[in-house]
Structure formats: structure tokens, C-alpha cells
Amino acid sequence: MLISYVSLLGGFVLLIIGGDTLIKGAVGLAERFAVPPLIIGLTIVAFGTSAPELFVSLDAVFANQPGLAVGNVVGSNIANVLLVIGIPALISTMSPTERGVRRNVFAMLVATALFMAMMGFQGELTRLSGGILFALLIAYLVWQFVNARSNNVAPTFLDEEEVDAKGQSGLGIGLRIVAGLICLPLGAELTVTGASSIASSWGVPETIIGLAIVGIGTSLPELATSITAAWRGHGAVAFGNVVGSNLFNILSIMGLTALIVPFDVDQRIIDVDMWVMAAAAIVLAIVVFGRIRMGKALGAVLTAAFIVYLYTLFAWS
């Protein structure tokens, strides 16, 4: 049993290290070819930050464990709002003041509604569904590019420090890319194997483990970034990070996974968890469109809501 926990924890560590390393190496390579920072941010960084979730979902589907694949994304989107916004608000008051964040929240709501409709009406994600989601991702990136160029600003979900990776040697760039490409699939394999073993030993469905443990684990980079930003007094960054992550989780991860391997959706997610994901998205939209200041009280409410959600996951499984 211990080996299952070690496998899961080691998988998370490799996913985080692999994703970060691959991004830095790829950004360094792009800068050597004089690719504009905006293009780097909209492609390499945006896709790279979703790489851990993508590899986990693909590995889970290939292992015939679709509950982990969908639970990973739905659970991550729930954790992104309730934890990645909630915990930093306990540290520092945050306001959704970043330029363009409301426009991106609207896009996130549309993507969430479409994703729910596909799951609810079909009970599965087909290649057609995956193609539609991924096509919307491309349209969204083009929209971001045109808007960013016209306003001369970077999209709100990008981290300027991640985009800037100057000063890397050719050898360093190559080593980072290779290390990232090794760590990501290995981390995904360890995560899925460990999560599956834990689900079996606990006697709970793999979907629950995907929602609760894997979903949180793949949200750790966003949580770490948001906590650091809150400590530095830049808590508003959390809103852009969460909106961008939730969008890419749906359009990129579920889109690409379904394009490669269509899969069924667990009925529990259709009946319960996708509605929790929708409620979290609506709460985020209310905060952003209402320009509500997130202080300790609201942060505590969101964090407590996630704890209650976790309790019900296992109590009702």
C-alpha cells in the first residue's frame, strides 16, 4: 500500500518538474529563433502549463480508466476556483482588476457549458466532441492574439516570468526539453498507477480518486503560483491563472484526449460533479463581473466549500 502513495506523490513531483522544465526549455528554443514573446506565451507556455493534466488524462484513457481522465479535469477546475482563489484570499485581499479578465471569464463559462452539454447529452466524449473543443481552443487563441496585439498587452492568463527565459545555452535548452519530455509521461504513469491502486485499496471508484486526489495534485502549480503572488501583494494574478487553466483543461486536455481516444463519462460526474464545477465557475464569474474584493471571509467560505465537497465525495461513494 505504501508503494501506491509513493507512486502517486512521485508522479505529482515529476509532473510539476517536467511541465516547468519543458516550458523553460521550449521558451528558450523559441527565443533563439526570435519568436515574439506573445506567440511564445499563447502557444508554448499556455500548452505547457496544461501538459501535466494532458499526460495524466491520456495515460488514464489508454489504461482504460476514463474516470481518472475526466475526474482529473473536473476536479482540477473545481479546485482551481475553491482552493486556488480561496487560499490566497486568506493571505491577502484580492480584486479581479486585470485587464481583459472578464472577457476571458465569459469564454470560460461558454466552454464549461458546452463541455457539460457534451457529457450530459452523449454520456461520452467522441472524436467529434474532441474536435469541436480543440477547434474552439484554436479560435480562442487567435482571439487572444488579435486582442493582445490591438491593445498591446499580454493575455491575462500568462505569467511574464515564464515567457521570459533568456540567457539559456543551447545545451541547457536541449537538456530541459529532453528532461521535460521524460518526466511528464513517467509522472503521468506513476500518478495513474498510484491513484488506481489507492482507489482499489480504499474500495472507492477511480472517478472519486480522480476528482479528489489527482484533481488537486494537478492544480498544485496554479496554487503555488497564486500563493506566491498573494504574499507579494499581487493576488489579482490568481484570477487570470485560474480562468486560463480552466479553459485549457476543457478545450485542450479534454479536446485532445477525446480526439485521440474517445471515452465514456462516469454517470456520477454527469449527475453531480459537473454541476459542482459549473457552480464554481458561476461563483468566479460573480466575483469577477461584480469586481468583488476577495478577503479572508470569502476566502474561508471557498476553502470550506471545497473541504465539504471532498467530504461528500468519499461519504457518498
PDB file of C-alpha atoms in Angstrom:
ATOM      1  CA  MET A   1       0.000   0.000   0.000  1.00  0.00           C
ATOM      2  CA  LEU A   2       2.856   2.373   0.829  1.00  0.00           C
ATOM      3  CA  ILE A   3       4.219   1.986  -2.680  1.00  0.00           C
ATOM      4  CA  SER A   4       0.921   3.333  -4.079  1.00  0.00           C
ATOM      5  CA  TYR A   5       1.242   6.566  -2.098  1.00  0.00           C
ATOM      6  CA  VAL A   6       4.902   6.890  -3.037  1.00  0.00           C
ATOM      7  CA  SER A   7       3.968   6.342  -6.691  1.00  0.00           C
ATOM      8  CA  LEU A   8       1.243   8.993  -6.559  1.00  0.00           C
ATOM      9  CA  LEU A   9       3.427  11.559  -4.779  1.00  0.00           C
ATOM     10  CA  GLY A  10       6.379  10.843  -7.041  1.00  0.00           C
ATOM     11  CA  GLY A  11       4.129  11.203 -10.059  1.00  0.00           C
ATOM     12  CA  PHE A  12       2.960  14.632  -8.922  1.00  0.00           C
ATOM     13  CA  VAL A  13       6.550  15.769  -8.354  1.00  0.00           C
ATOM     14  CA  LEU A  14       7.647  14.579 -11.802  1.00  0.00           C
ATOM     15  CA  LEU A  15       4.631  16.227 -13.457  1.00  0.00           C
ATOM     16  CA  ILE A  16       5.367  19.575 -11.811  1.00  0.00           C
ATOM     17  CA  ILE A  17       9.100  19.407 -12.554  1.00  0.00           C
ATOM     18  CA  GLY A  18       8.527  18.089 -16.070  1.00  0.00           C
ATOM     19  CA  GLY A  19       5.987  20.741 -17.001  1.00  0.00           C
ATOM     20  CA  ASP A  20       8.122  23.605 -15.661  1.00  0.00           C
ATOM     21  CA  THR A  21      11.315  22.266 -17.246  1.00  0.00           C
ATOM     22  CA  LEU A  22       9.702  21.685 -20.639  1.00  0.00           C
ATOM     23  CA  ILE A  23       8.245  25.201 -20.681  1.00  0.00           C
ATOM     24  CA  LYS A  24      11.594  26.837 -19.893  1.00  0.00           C
ATOM     25  CA  GLY A  25      13.425  24.767 -22.481  1.00  0.00           C
ATOM     26  CA  ALA A  26      10.817  25.351 -25.180  1.00  0.00           C
ATOM     27  CA  VAL A  27      10.681  29.078 -24.449  1.00  0.00           C
ATOM     28  CA  GLY A  28      14.469  29.275 -24.651  1.00  0.00           C
ATOM     29  CA  LEU A  29      14.408  27.474 -28.007  1.00  0.00           C
ATOM     30  CA  ALA A  30      11.710  29.770 -29.363  1.00  0.00           C
ATOM     31  CA  GLU A  31      13.601  32.865 -28.262  1.00  0.00           C
ATOM     32  CA  ARG A  32      16.720  31.619 -30.059  1.00  0.00           C
ATOM     33  CA  PHE A  33      14.645  31.608 -33.253  1.00  0.00           C
ATOM     34  CA  ALA A  34      13.387  35.136 -32.443  1.00  0.00           C
ATOM     35  CA  VAL A  35       9.773  34.086 -31.906  1.00  0.00           C
ATOM     36  CA  PRO A  36       7.854  37.042 -30.388  1.00  0.00           C
ATOM     37  CA  PRO A  37       7.094  36.697 -26.644  1.00  0.00           C
ATOM     38  CA  LEU A  38       3.349  36.990 -27.285  1.00  0.00           C
ATOM     39  CA  ILE A  39       3.389  33.977 -29.617  1.00  0.00           C
ATOM     40  CA  ILE A  40       5.521  32.052 -27.114  1.00  0.00           C
ATOM     41  CA  GLY A  41       3.048  32.814 -24.371  1.00  0.00           C
ATOM     42  CA  LEU A  42      -0.020  31.909 -26.381  1.00  0.00           C
ATOM     43  CA  THR A  43       1.410  28.597 -27.559  1.00  0.00           C
ATOM     44  CA  ILE A  44       4.324  27.114 -25.629  1.00  0.00           C
ATOM     45  CA  VAL A  45       3.531  28.493 -22.183  1.00  0.00           C
ATOM     46  CA  ALA A  46      -0.222  28.053 -22.490  1.00  0.00           C
ATOM     47  CA  PHE A  47       0.046  24.451 -23.676  1.00  0.00           C
ATOM     48  CA  GLY A  48       2.985  23.685 -21.414  1.00  0.00           C
ATOM     49  CA  THR A  49       1.132  24.603 -18.240  1.00  0.00           C
ATOM     50  CA  SER A  50      -1.582  22.115 -19.224  1.00  0.00           C
ATOM     51  CA  ALA A  51       0.909  19.348 -20.035  1.00  0.00           C
ATOM     52  CA  PRO A  52       0.676  17.542 -16.645  1.00  0.00           C
ATOM     53  CA  GLU A  53      -3.128  17.246 -16.863  1.00  0.00           C
ATOM     54  CA  LEU A  54      -2.917  16.223 -20.537  1.00  0.00           C
ATOM     55  CA  PHE A  55      -0.439  13.410 -19.915  1.00  0.00           C
ATOM     56  CA  VAL A  56      -2.443  12.150 -16.927  1.00  0.00           C
ATOM     57  CA  SER A  57      -5.706  12.122 -18.898  1.00  0.00           C
ATOM     58  CA  LEU A  58      -4.152  10.395 -21.910  1.00  0.00           C
ATOM     59  CA  ASP A  59      -2.442   7.786 -19.750  1.00  0.00           C
ATOM     60  CA  ALA A  60      -5.685   7.129 -17.870  1.00  0.00           C
ATOM     61  CA  VAL A  61      -7.702   6.656 -21.069  1.00  0.00           C
ATOM     62  CA  PHE A  62      -5.092   4.328 -22.587  1.00  0.00           C
ATOM     63  CA  ALA A  63      -5.207   2.347 -19.323  1.00  0.00           C
ATOM     64  CA  ASN A  64      -9.000   2.063 -19.739  1.00  0.00           C
ATOM     65  CA  GLN A  65      -9.627   4.281 -16.709  1.00  0.00           C
ATOM     66  CA  PRO A  66     -11.689   7.155 -18.156  1.00  0.00           C
ATOM     67  CA  GLY A  67     -12.965   8.076 -14.689  1.00  0.00           C
ATOM     68  CA  LEU A  68      -9.487   9.315 -13.821  1.00  0.00           C
ATOM     69  CA  ALA A  69      -9.224  11.229 -17.105  1.00  0.00           C
ATOM     70  CA  VAL A  70     -12.457  13.215 -16.692  1.00  0.00           C
ATOM     71  CA  GLY A  71     -12.181  13.376 -12.898  1.00  0.00           C
ATOM     72  CA  ASN A  72      -8.741  14.914 -13.299  1.00  0.00           C
ATOM     73  CA  VAL A  73     -10.147  17.834 -15.330  1.00  0.00           C
ATOM     74  CA  VAL A  74     -13.425  18.337 -13.462  1.00  0.00           C
ATOM     75  CA  GLY A  75     -11.719  18.033 -10.076  1.00  0.00           C
ATOM     76  CA  SER A  76      -8.936  20.381 -11.152  1.00  0.00           C
ATOM     77  CA  ASN A  77     -11.428  23.017 -12.324  1.00  0.00           C
ATOM     78  CA  ILE A  78     -13.273  22.820  -9.005  1.00  0.00           C
ATOM     79  CA  ALA A  79     -10.036  23.021  -7.012  1.00  0.00           C
ATOM     80  CA  ASN A  80      -8.805  25.908  -9.156  1.00  0.00           C
ATOM     81  CA  VAL A  81     -11.701  28.105  -8.052  1.00  0.00           C
ATOM     82  CA  LEU A  82     -12.285  26.980  -4.472  1.00  0.00           C
ATOM     83  CA  LEU A  83      -8.640  26.472  -3.456  1.00  0.00           C
ATOM     84  CA  VAL A  84      -6.501  28.487  -5.883  1.00  0.00           C
ATOM     85  CA  ILE A  85      -8.695  31.548  -5.295  1.00  0.00           C
ATOM     86  CA  GLY A  86      -9.767  30.696  -1.728  1.00  0.00           C
ATOM     87  CA  ILE A  87      -6.415  30.058  -0.035  1.00  0.00           C
ATOM     88  CA  PRO A  88      -4.565  33.126  -1.426  1.00  0.00           C
ATOM     89  CA  ALA A  89      -7.525  35.279  -0.310  1.00  0.00           C
ATOM     90  CA  LEU A  90      -6.804  34.123   3.250  1.00  0.00           C
ATOM     91  CA  ILE A  91      -3.331  35.630   2.866  1.00  0.00           C
ATOM     92  CA  SER A  92      -4.053  38.872   1.046  1.00  0.00           C
ATOM     93  CA  THR A  93      -7.155  40.690  -0.192  1.00  0.00           C
ATOM     94  CA  MET A  94      -7.532  40.237  -3.945  1.00  0.00           C
ATOM     95  CA  SER A  95      -9.502  42.096  -6.598  1.00  0.00           C
ATOM     96  CA  PRO A  96     -10.152  40.905 -10.183  1.00  0.00           C
ATOM     97  CA  THR A  97      -8.663  44.041 -11.720  1.00  0.00           C
ATOM     98  CA  GLU A  98      -6.550  42.541 -14.501  1.00  0.00           C
ATOM     99  CA  ARG A  99      -7.371  43.865 -17.942  1.00  0.00           C
ATOM    100  CA  GLY A 100      -9.449  41.501 -20.041  1.00  0.00           C
ATOM    101  CA  VAL A 101     -10.203  39.028 -17.249  1.00  0.00           C
ATOM    102  CA  ARG A 102     -13.986  39.480 -17.601  1.00  0.00           C
ATOM    103  CA  ARG A 103     -13.827  38.692 -21.316  1.00  0.00           C
ATOM    104  CA  ASN A 104     -11.898  35.506 -20.542  1.00  0.00           C
ATOM    105  CA  VAL A 105     -14.335  34.520 -17.796  1.00  0.00           C
ATOM    106  CA  PHE A 106     -17.134  34.727 -20.362  1.00  0.00           C
ATOM    107  CA  ALA A 107     -15.153  32.389 -22.638  1.00  0.00           C
ATOM    108  CA  MET A 108     -14.637  30.020 -19.695  1.00  0.00           C
ATOM    109  CA  LEU A 109     -18.384  29.954 -18.973  1.00  0.00           C
ATOM    110  CA  VAL A 110     -19.162  29.133 -22.619  1.00  0.00           C
ATOM    111  CA  ALA A 111     -16.561  26.348 -22.669  1.00  0.00           C
ATOM    112  CA  THR A 112     -17.878  24.940 -19.378  1.00  0.00           C
ATOM    113  CA  ALA A 113     -21.483  24.935 -20.623  1.00  0.00           C
ATOM    114  CA  LEU A 114     -20.508  23.227 -23.901  1.00  0.00           C
ATOM    115  CA  PHE A 115     -18.429  20.615 -22.069  1.00  0.00           C
ATOM    116  CA  MET A 116     -21.334  19.858 -19.739  1.00  0.00           C
ATOM    117  CA  ALA A 117     -23.772  19.567 -22.644  1.00  0.00           C
ATOM    118  CA  MET A 118     -21.496  17.107 -24.435  1.00  0.00           C
ATOM    119  CA  MET A 119     -21.172  14.948 -21.337  1.00  0.00           C
ATOM    120  CA  GLY A 120     -24.832  15.197 -20.335  1.00  0.00           C
ATOM    121  CA  PHE A 121     -26.453  14.537 -23.707  1.00  0.00           C
ATOM    122  CA  GLN A 122     -23.986  11.948 -25.024  1.00  0.00           C
ATOM    123  CA  GLY A 123     -22.633  10.289 -21.889  1.00  0.00           C
ATOM    124  CA  GLU A 124     -19.296  10.200 -23.686  1.00  0.00           C
ATOM    125  CA  LEU A 125     -16.741  12.361 -25.412  1.00  0.00           C
ATOM    126  CA  THR A 126     -16.439  11.351 -29.072  1.00  0.00           C
ATOM    127  CA  ARG A 127     -13.818  12.359 -31.604  1.00  0.00           C
ATOM    128  CA  LEU A 128     -16.304  14.898 -32.961  1.00  0.00           C
ATOM    129  CA  SER A 129     -16.678  16.386 -29.472  1.00  0.00           C
ATOM    130  CA  GLY A 130     -12.920  16.493 -29.071  1.00  0.00           C
ATOM    131  CA  GLY A 131     -12.535  18.128 -32.470  1.00  0.00           C
ATOM    132  CA  ILE A 132     -15.074  20.825 -31.598  1.00  0.00           C
ATOM    133  CA  LEU A 133     -13.407  21.565 -28.258  1.00  0.00           C
ATOM    134  CA  PHE A 134      -9.950  21.763 -29.793  1.00  0.00           C
ATOM    135  CA  ALA A 135     -11.182  23.930 -32.687  1.00  0.00           C
ATOM    136  CA  LEU A 136     -12.635  26.324 -30.106  1.00  0.00           C
ATOM    137  CA  LEU A 137      -9.247  26.407 -28.385  1.00  0.00           C
ATOM    138  CA  ILE A 138      -7.583  27.490 -31.641  1.00  0.00           C
ATOM    139  CA  ALA A 139     -10.284  30.140 -32.161  1.00  0.00           C
ATOM    140  CA  TYR A 140      -9.781  31.340 -28.589  1.00  0.00           C
ATOM    141  CA  LEU A 141      -6.009  31.651 -29.066  1.00  0.00           C
ATOM    142  CA  VAL A 142      -6.485  33.603 -32.297  1.00  0.00           C
ATOM    143  CA  TRP A 143      -8.951  35.868 -30.476  1.00  0.00           C
ATOM    144  CA  GLN A 144      -6.421  36.397 -27.673  1.00  0.00           C
ATOM    145  CA  PHE A 145      -3.665  37.161 -30.148  1.00  0.00           C
ATOM    146  CA  VAL A 146      -5.703  39.723 -32.099  1.00  0.00           C
ATOM    147  CA  ASN A 147      -6.943  41.387 -28.925  1.00  0.00           C
ATOM    148  CA  ALA A 148      -3.493  41.439 -27.307  1.00  0.00           C
ATOM    149  CA  ARG A 149      -1.917  42.937 -30.441  1.00  0.00           C
ATOM    150  CA  SER A 150      -4.587  45.619 -30.743  1.00  0.00           C
ATOM    151  CA  ASN A 151      -4.307  46.584 -27.064  1.00  0.00           C
ATOM    152  CA  ASN A 152      -0.544  45.975 -26.803  1.00  0.00           C
ATOM    153  CA  VAL A 153      -0.952  43.821 -23.676  1.00  0.00           C
ATOM    154  CA  ALA A 154      -0.380  40.155 -22.887  1.00  0.00           C
ATOM    155  CA  PRO A 155      -3.369  37.892 -22.197  1.00  0.00           C
ATOM    156  CA  THR A 156      -4.325  37.849 -18.514  1.00  0.00           C
ATOM    157  CA  PHE A 157      -3.626  34.145 -18.019  1.00  0.00           C
ATOM    158  CA  LEU A 158       0.077  34.374 -18.919  1.00  0.00           C
ATOM    159  CA  ASP A 159       2.944  34.629 -16.436  1.00  0.00           C
ATOM    160  CA  GLU A 160       5.500  37.112 -17.755  1.00  0.00           C
ATOM    161  CA  GLU A 161       8.289  35.393 -15.805  1.00  0.00           C
ATOM    162  CA  GLU A 162       7.527  32.108 -17.587  1.00  0.00           C
ATOM    163  CA  VAL A 163       7.599  33.744 -21.006  1.00  0.00           C
ATOM    164  CA  ASP A 164      10.993  35.340 -20.333  1.00  0.00           C
ATOM    165  CA  ALA A 165      13.692  32.643 -20.396  1.00  0.00           C
ATOM    166  CA  LYS A 166      16.696  34.500 -21.841  1.00  0.00           C
ATOM    167  CA  GLY A 167      20.295  33.511 -21.256  1.00  0.00           C
ATOM    168  CA  GLN A 168      19.943  29.755 -21.727  1.00  0.00           C
ATOM    169  CA  SER A 169      22.727  27.901 -23.521  1.00  0.00           C
ATOM    170  CA  GLY A 170      21.977  25.559 -26.386  1.00  0.00           C
ATOM    171  CA  LEU A 171      22.925  22.567 -24.245  1.00  0.00           C
ATOM    172  CA  GLY A 172      20.763  23.816 -21.385  1.00  0.00           C
ATOM    173  CA  ILE A 173      17.765  24.232 -23.687  1.00  0.00           C
ATOM    174  CA  GLY A 174      18.190  20.736 -25.090  1.00  0.00           C
ATOM    175  CA  LEU A 175      18.583  19.160 -21.655  1.00  0.00           C
ATOM    176  CA  ARG A 176      15.462  20.910 -20.355  1.00  0.00           C
ATOM    177  CA  ILE A 177      13.327  19.790 -23.292  1.00  0.00           C
ATOM    178  CA  VAL A 178      14.545  16.190 -23.030  1.00  0.00           C
ATOM    179  CA  ALA A 179      14.104  16.152 -19.247  1.00  0.00           C
ATOM    180  CA  GLY A 180      10.584  17.541 -19.547  1.00  0.00           C
ATOM    181  CA  LEU A 181       9.600  15.008 -22.196  1.00  0.00           C
ATOM    182  CA  ILE A 182      10.901  12.206 -19.971  1.00  0.00           C
ATOM    183  CA  CYS A 183       9.420  13.444 -16.689  1.00  0.00           C
ATOM    184  CA  LEU A 184       5.903  14.141 -17.998  1.00  0.00           C
ATOM    185  CA  PRO A 185       4.933  10.679 -19.299  1.00  0.00           C
ATOM    186  CA  LEU A 186       6.756   8.975 -16.427  1.00  0.00           C
ATOM    187  CA  GLY A 187       4.991  11.208 -13.908  1.00  0.00           C
ATOM    188  CA  ALA A 188       1.640  10.531 -15.567  1.00  0.00           C
ATOM    189  CA  GLU A 189       2.220   6.775 -15.451  1.00  0.00           C
ATOM    190  CA  LEU A 190       3.177   6.872 -11.757  1.00  0.00           C
ATOM    191  CA  THR A 191       0.206   9.123 -10.938  1.00  0.00           C
ATOM    192  CA  VAL A 192      -2.358   6.933 -12.700  1.00  0.00           C
ATOM    193  CA  THR A 193      -0.864   3.704 -11.319  1.00  0.00           C
ATOM    194  CA  GLY A 194      -0.749   5.058  -7.776  1.00  0.00           C
ATOM    195  CA  ALA A 195      -4.232   6.550  -7.958  1.00  0.00           C
ATOM    196  CA  SER A 196      -5.708   3.324  -9.324  1.00  0.00           C
ATOM    197  CA  SER A 197      -4.078   1.248  -6.572  1.00  0.00           C
ATOM    198  CA  ILE A 198      -5.330   3.641  -3.885  1.00  0.00           C
ATOM    199  CA  ALA A 199      -8.849   3.517  -5.324  1.00  0.00           C
ATOM    200  CA  SER A 200      -8.793  -0.276  -5.180  1.00  0.00           C
ATOM    201  CA  SER A 201      -7.439  -0.414  -1.636  1.00  0.00           C
ATOM    202  CA  TRP A 202      -9.946   2.160  -0.396  1.00  0.00           C
ATOM    203  CA  GLY A 203     -12.797   0.453  -2.194  1.00  0.00           C
ATOM    204  CA  VAL A 204     -13.878   3.630  -3.980  1.00  0.00           C
ATOM    205  CA  PRO A 205     -14.357   4.240  -7.719  1.00  0.00           C
ATOM    206  CA  GLU A 206     -11.386   5.575  -9.687  1.00  0.00           C
ATOM    207  CA  THR A 207     -13.523   8.603 -10.572  1.00  0.00           C
ATOM    208  CA  ILE A 208     -13.514   9.691  -6.914  1.00  0.00           C
ATOM    209  CA  ILE A 209      -9.735   9.468  -6.733  1.00  0.00           C
ATOM    210  CA  GLY A 210      -9.509  11.452  -9.973  1.00  0.00           C
ATOM    211  CA  LEU A 211     -11.799  14.164  -8.649  1.00  0.00           C
ATOM    212  CA  ALA A 212     -10.309  14.390  -5.179  1.00  0.00           C
ATOM    213  CA  ILE A 213      -6.622  13.476  -5.286  1.00  0.00           C
ATOM    214  CA  VAL A 214      -5.483  13.737  -8.905  1.00  0.00           C
ATOM    215  CA  GLY A 215      -7.546  16.878  -9.468  1.00  0.00           C
ATOM    216  CA  ILE A 216      -5.888  18.591  -6.504  1.00  0.00           C
ATOM    217  CA  GLY A 217      -2.448  17.316  -7.441  1.00  0.00           C
ATOM    218  CA  THR A 218      -2.577  18.709 -10.959  1.00  0.00           C
ATOM    219  CA  SER A 219      -3.770  22.057  -9.526  1.00  0.00           C
ATOM    220  CA  LEU A 220      -0.710  22.379  -7.267  1.00  0.00           C
ATOM    221  CA  PRO A 221       1.323  24.514  -9.731  1.00  0.00           C
ATOM    222  CA  GLU A 222      -1.514  27.041 -10.018  1.00  0.00           C
ATOM    223  CA  LEU A 223      -1.967  27.031  -6.222  1.00  0.00           C
ATOM    224  CA  ALA A 224       1.750  27.595  -5.611  1.00  0.00           C
ATOM    225  CA  THR A 225       1.826  30.450  -8.135  1.00  0.00           C
ATOM    226  CA  SER A 226      -1.233  32.124  -6.610  1.00  0.00           C
ATOM    227  CA  ILE A 227       0.028  31.813  -3.018  1.00  0.00           C
ATOM    228  CA  THR A 228       3.384  33.312  -4.004  1.00  0.00           C
ATOM    229  CA  ALA A 229       1.614  36.169  -5.814  1.00  0.00           C
ATOM    230  CA  ALA A 230      -0.577  36.813  -2.757  1.00  0.00           C
ATOM    231  CA  TRP A 231       2.464  37.012  -0.477  1.00  0.00           C
ATOM    232  CA  ARG A 232       3.951  39.592  -2.850  1.00  0.00           C
ATOM    233  CA  GLY A 233       0.741  41.608  -2.923  1.00  0.00           C
ATOM    234  CA  HIS A 234      -0.179  40.607  -6.485  1.00  0.00           C
ATOM    235  CA  GLY A 235      -3.140  38.383  -5.658  1.00  0.00           C
ATOM    236  CA  ALA A 236      -5.104  39.539  -8.690  1.00  0.00           C
ATOM    237  CA  VAL A 237      -2.814  37.319 -10.779  1.00  0.00           C
ATOM    238  CA  ALA A 238      -4.708  34.315  -9.360  1.00  0.00           C
ATOM    239  CA  PHE A 239      -7.853  35.194 -11.303  1.00  0.00           C
ATOM    240  CA  GLY A 240      -6.090  35.149 -14.677  1.00  0.00           C
ATOM    241  CA  ASN A 241      -4.286  31.913 -13.795  1.00  0.00           C
ATOM    242  CA  VAL A 242      -7.497  30.147 -12.793  1.00  0.00           C
ATOM    243  CA  VAL A 243      -9.515  31.302 -15.800  1.00  0.00           C
ATOM    244  CA  GLY A 244      -6.761  30.296 -18.232  1.00  0.00           C
ATOM    245  CA  SER A 245      -6.198  26.946 -16.538  1.00  0.00           C
ATOM    246  CA  ASN A 246      -9.902  26.048 -16.504  1.00  0.00           C
ATOM    247  CA  LEU A 247     -10.267  26.977 -20.157  1.00  0.00           C
ATOM    248  CA  PHE A 248      -7.294  24.914 -21.242  1.00  0.00           C
ATOM    249  CA  ASN A 249      -8.357  21.969 -19.078  1.00  0.00           C
ATOM    250  CA  ILE A 250     -11.604  21.749 -21.035  1.00  0.00           C
ATOM    251  CA  LEU A 251     -10.641  22.805 -24.544  1.00  0.00           C
ATOM    252  CA  SER A 252      -7.108  21.450 -24.736  1.00  0.00           C
ATOM    253  CA  ILE A 253      -6.969  18.426 -22.425  1.00  0.00           C
ATOM    254  CA  MET A 254     -10.444  17.020 -22.976  1.00  0.00           C
ATOM    255  CA  GLY A 255     -10.374  18.053 -26.628  1.00  0.00           C
ATOM    256  CA  LEU A 256      -7.051  16.375 -27.442  1.00  0.00           C
ATOM    257  CA  THR A 257      -7.766  13.312 -25.291  1.00  0.00           C
ATOM    258  CA  ALA A 258     -11.132  12.673 -26.966  1.00  0.00           C
ATOM    259  CA  LEU A 259      -9.609  13.253 -30.411  1.00  0.00           C
ATOM    260  CA  ILE A 260      -7.034  10.543 -29.740  1.00  0.00           C
ATOM    261  CA  VAL A 261      -9.155   8.077 -27.739  1.00  0.00           C
ATOM    262  CA  PRO A 262     -12.947   8.628 -27.368  1.00  0.00           C
ATOM    263  CA  PHE A 263     -14.222   7.566 -23.946  1.00  0.00           C
ATOM    264  CA  ASP A 264     -17.355   7.244 -21.805  1.00  0.00           C
ATOM    265  CA  VAL A 265     -18.086   9.636 -18.934  1.00  0.00           C
ATOM    266  CA  ASP A 266     -18.900   8.243 -15.490  1.00  0.00           C
ATOM    267  CA  GLN A 267     -22.567   8.812 -14.615  1.00  0.00           C
ATOM    268  CA  ARG A 268     -21.584  10.222 -11.230  1.00  0.00           C
ATOM    269  CA  ILE A 269     -19.781  13.117 -12.926  1.00  0.00           C
ATOM    270  CA  ILE A 270     -22.843  13.809 -15.092  1.00  0.00           C
ATOM    271  CA  ASP A 271     -25.233  13.689 -12.131  1.00  0.00           C
ATOM    272  CA  VAL A 272     -23.176  15.558  -9.533  1.00  0.00           C
ATOM    273  CA  ASP A 273     -19.651  16.772 -10.162  1.00  0.00           C
ATOM    274  CA  MET A 274     -20.061  18.666 -13.410  1.00  0.00           C
ATOM    275  CA  TRP A 275     -22.730  20.737 -11.636  1.00  0.00           C
ATOM    276  CA  VAL A 276     -20.299  21.499  -8.819  1.00  0.00           C
ATOM    277  CA  MET A 277     -17.803  22.570 -11.498  1.00  0.00           C
ATOM    278  CA  ALA A 278     -20.489  24.802 -13.031  1.00  0.00           C
ATOM    279  CA  ALA A 279     -21.354  26.313  -9.633  1.00  0.00           C
ATOM    280  CA  ALA A 280     -17.671  27.090  -9.006  1.00  0.00           C
ATOM    281  CA  ALA A 281     -17.421  28.751 -12.440  1.00  0.00           C
ATOM    282  CA  ILE A 282     -20.514  30.846 -11.724  1.00  0.00           C
ATOM    283  CA  VAL A 283     -19.116  31.929  -8.343  1.00  0.00           C
ATOM    284  CA  LEU A 284     -15.909  33.011 -10.072  1.00  0.00           C
ATOM    285  CA  ALA A 285     -17.925  34.914 -12.691  1.00  0.00           C
ATOM    286  CA  ILE A 286     -19.932  36.718  -9.991  1.00  0.00           C
ATOM    287  CA  VAL A 287     -16.711  37.772  -8.240  1.00  0.00           C
ATOM    288  CA  VAL A 288     -15.086  38.960 -11.474  1.00  0.00           C
ATOM    289  CA  PHE A 289     -18.069  40.708 -13.104  1.00  0.00           C
ATOM    290  CA  GLY A 290     -19.088  42.231  -9.770  1.00  0.00           C
ATOM    291  CA  ARG A 291     -15.480  43.279  -9.093  1.00  0.00           C
ATOM    292  CA  ILE A 292     -15.892  41.866  -5.595  1.00  0.00           C
ATOM    293  CA  ARG A 293     -12.881  42.156  -3.297  1.00  0.00           C
ATOM    294  CA  MET A 294     -11.840  38.736  -2.054  1.00  0.00           C
ATOM    295  CA  GLY A 295     -10.844  38.965   1.598  1.00  0.00           C
ATOM    296  CA  LYS A 296     -10.381  36.451   4.395  1.00  0.00           C
ATOM    297  CA  ALA A 297     -14.122  35.891   4.871  1.00  0.00           C
ATOM    298  CA  LEU A 298     -14.826  34.928   1.243  1.00  0.00           C
ATOM    299  CA  GLY A 299     -11.562  33.009   1.069  1.00  0.00           C
ATOM    300  CA  ALA A 300     -12.620  30.982   4.108  1.00  0.00           C
ATOM    301  CA  VAL A 301     -16.027  30.289   2.559  1.00  0.00           C
ATOM    302  CA  LEU A 302     -14.482  28.975  -0.673  1.00  0.00           C
ATOM    303  CA  THR A 303     -11.915  26.856   1.154  1.00  0.00           C
ATOM    304  CA  ALA A 304     -14.570  25.453   3.491  1.00  0.00           C
ATOM    305  CA  ALA A 305     -16.801  24.681   0.498  1.00  0.00           C
ATOM    306  CA  PHE A 306     -14.008  22.607  -1.016  1.00  0.00           C
ATOM    307  CA  ILE A 307     -13.488  20.700   2.225  1.00  0.00           C
ATOM    308  CA  VAL A 308     -17.221  19.925   2.343  1.00  0.00           C
ATOM    309  CA  TYR A 309     -17.100  18.804  -1.282  1.00  0.00           C
ATOM    310  CA  LEU A 310     -14.198  16.450  -0.522  1.00  0.00           C
ATOM    311  CA  TYR A 311     -16.080  15.021   2.453  1.00  0.00           C
ATOM    312  CA  THR A 312     -19.195  14.325   0.379  1.00  0.00           C
ATOM    313  CA  LEU A 313     -17.086  12.693  -2.358  1.00  0.00           C
ATOM    314  CA  PHE A 314     -15.934   9.951  -0.004  1.00  0.00           C
ATOM    315  CA  ALA A 315     -19.017   9.844   2.236  1.00  0.00           C
ATOM    316  CA  TRP A 316     -21.337   9.193  -0.722  1.00  0.00           C
ATOM    317  CA  SER A 317     -19.015   6.995  -2.780  1.00  0.00           C
TER     318      SER A 317
END
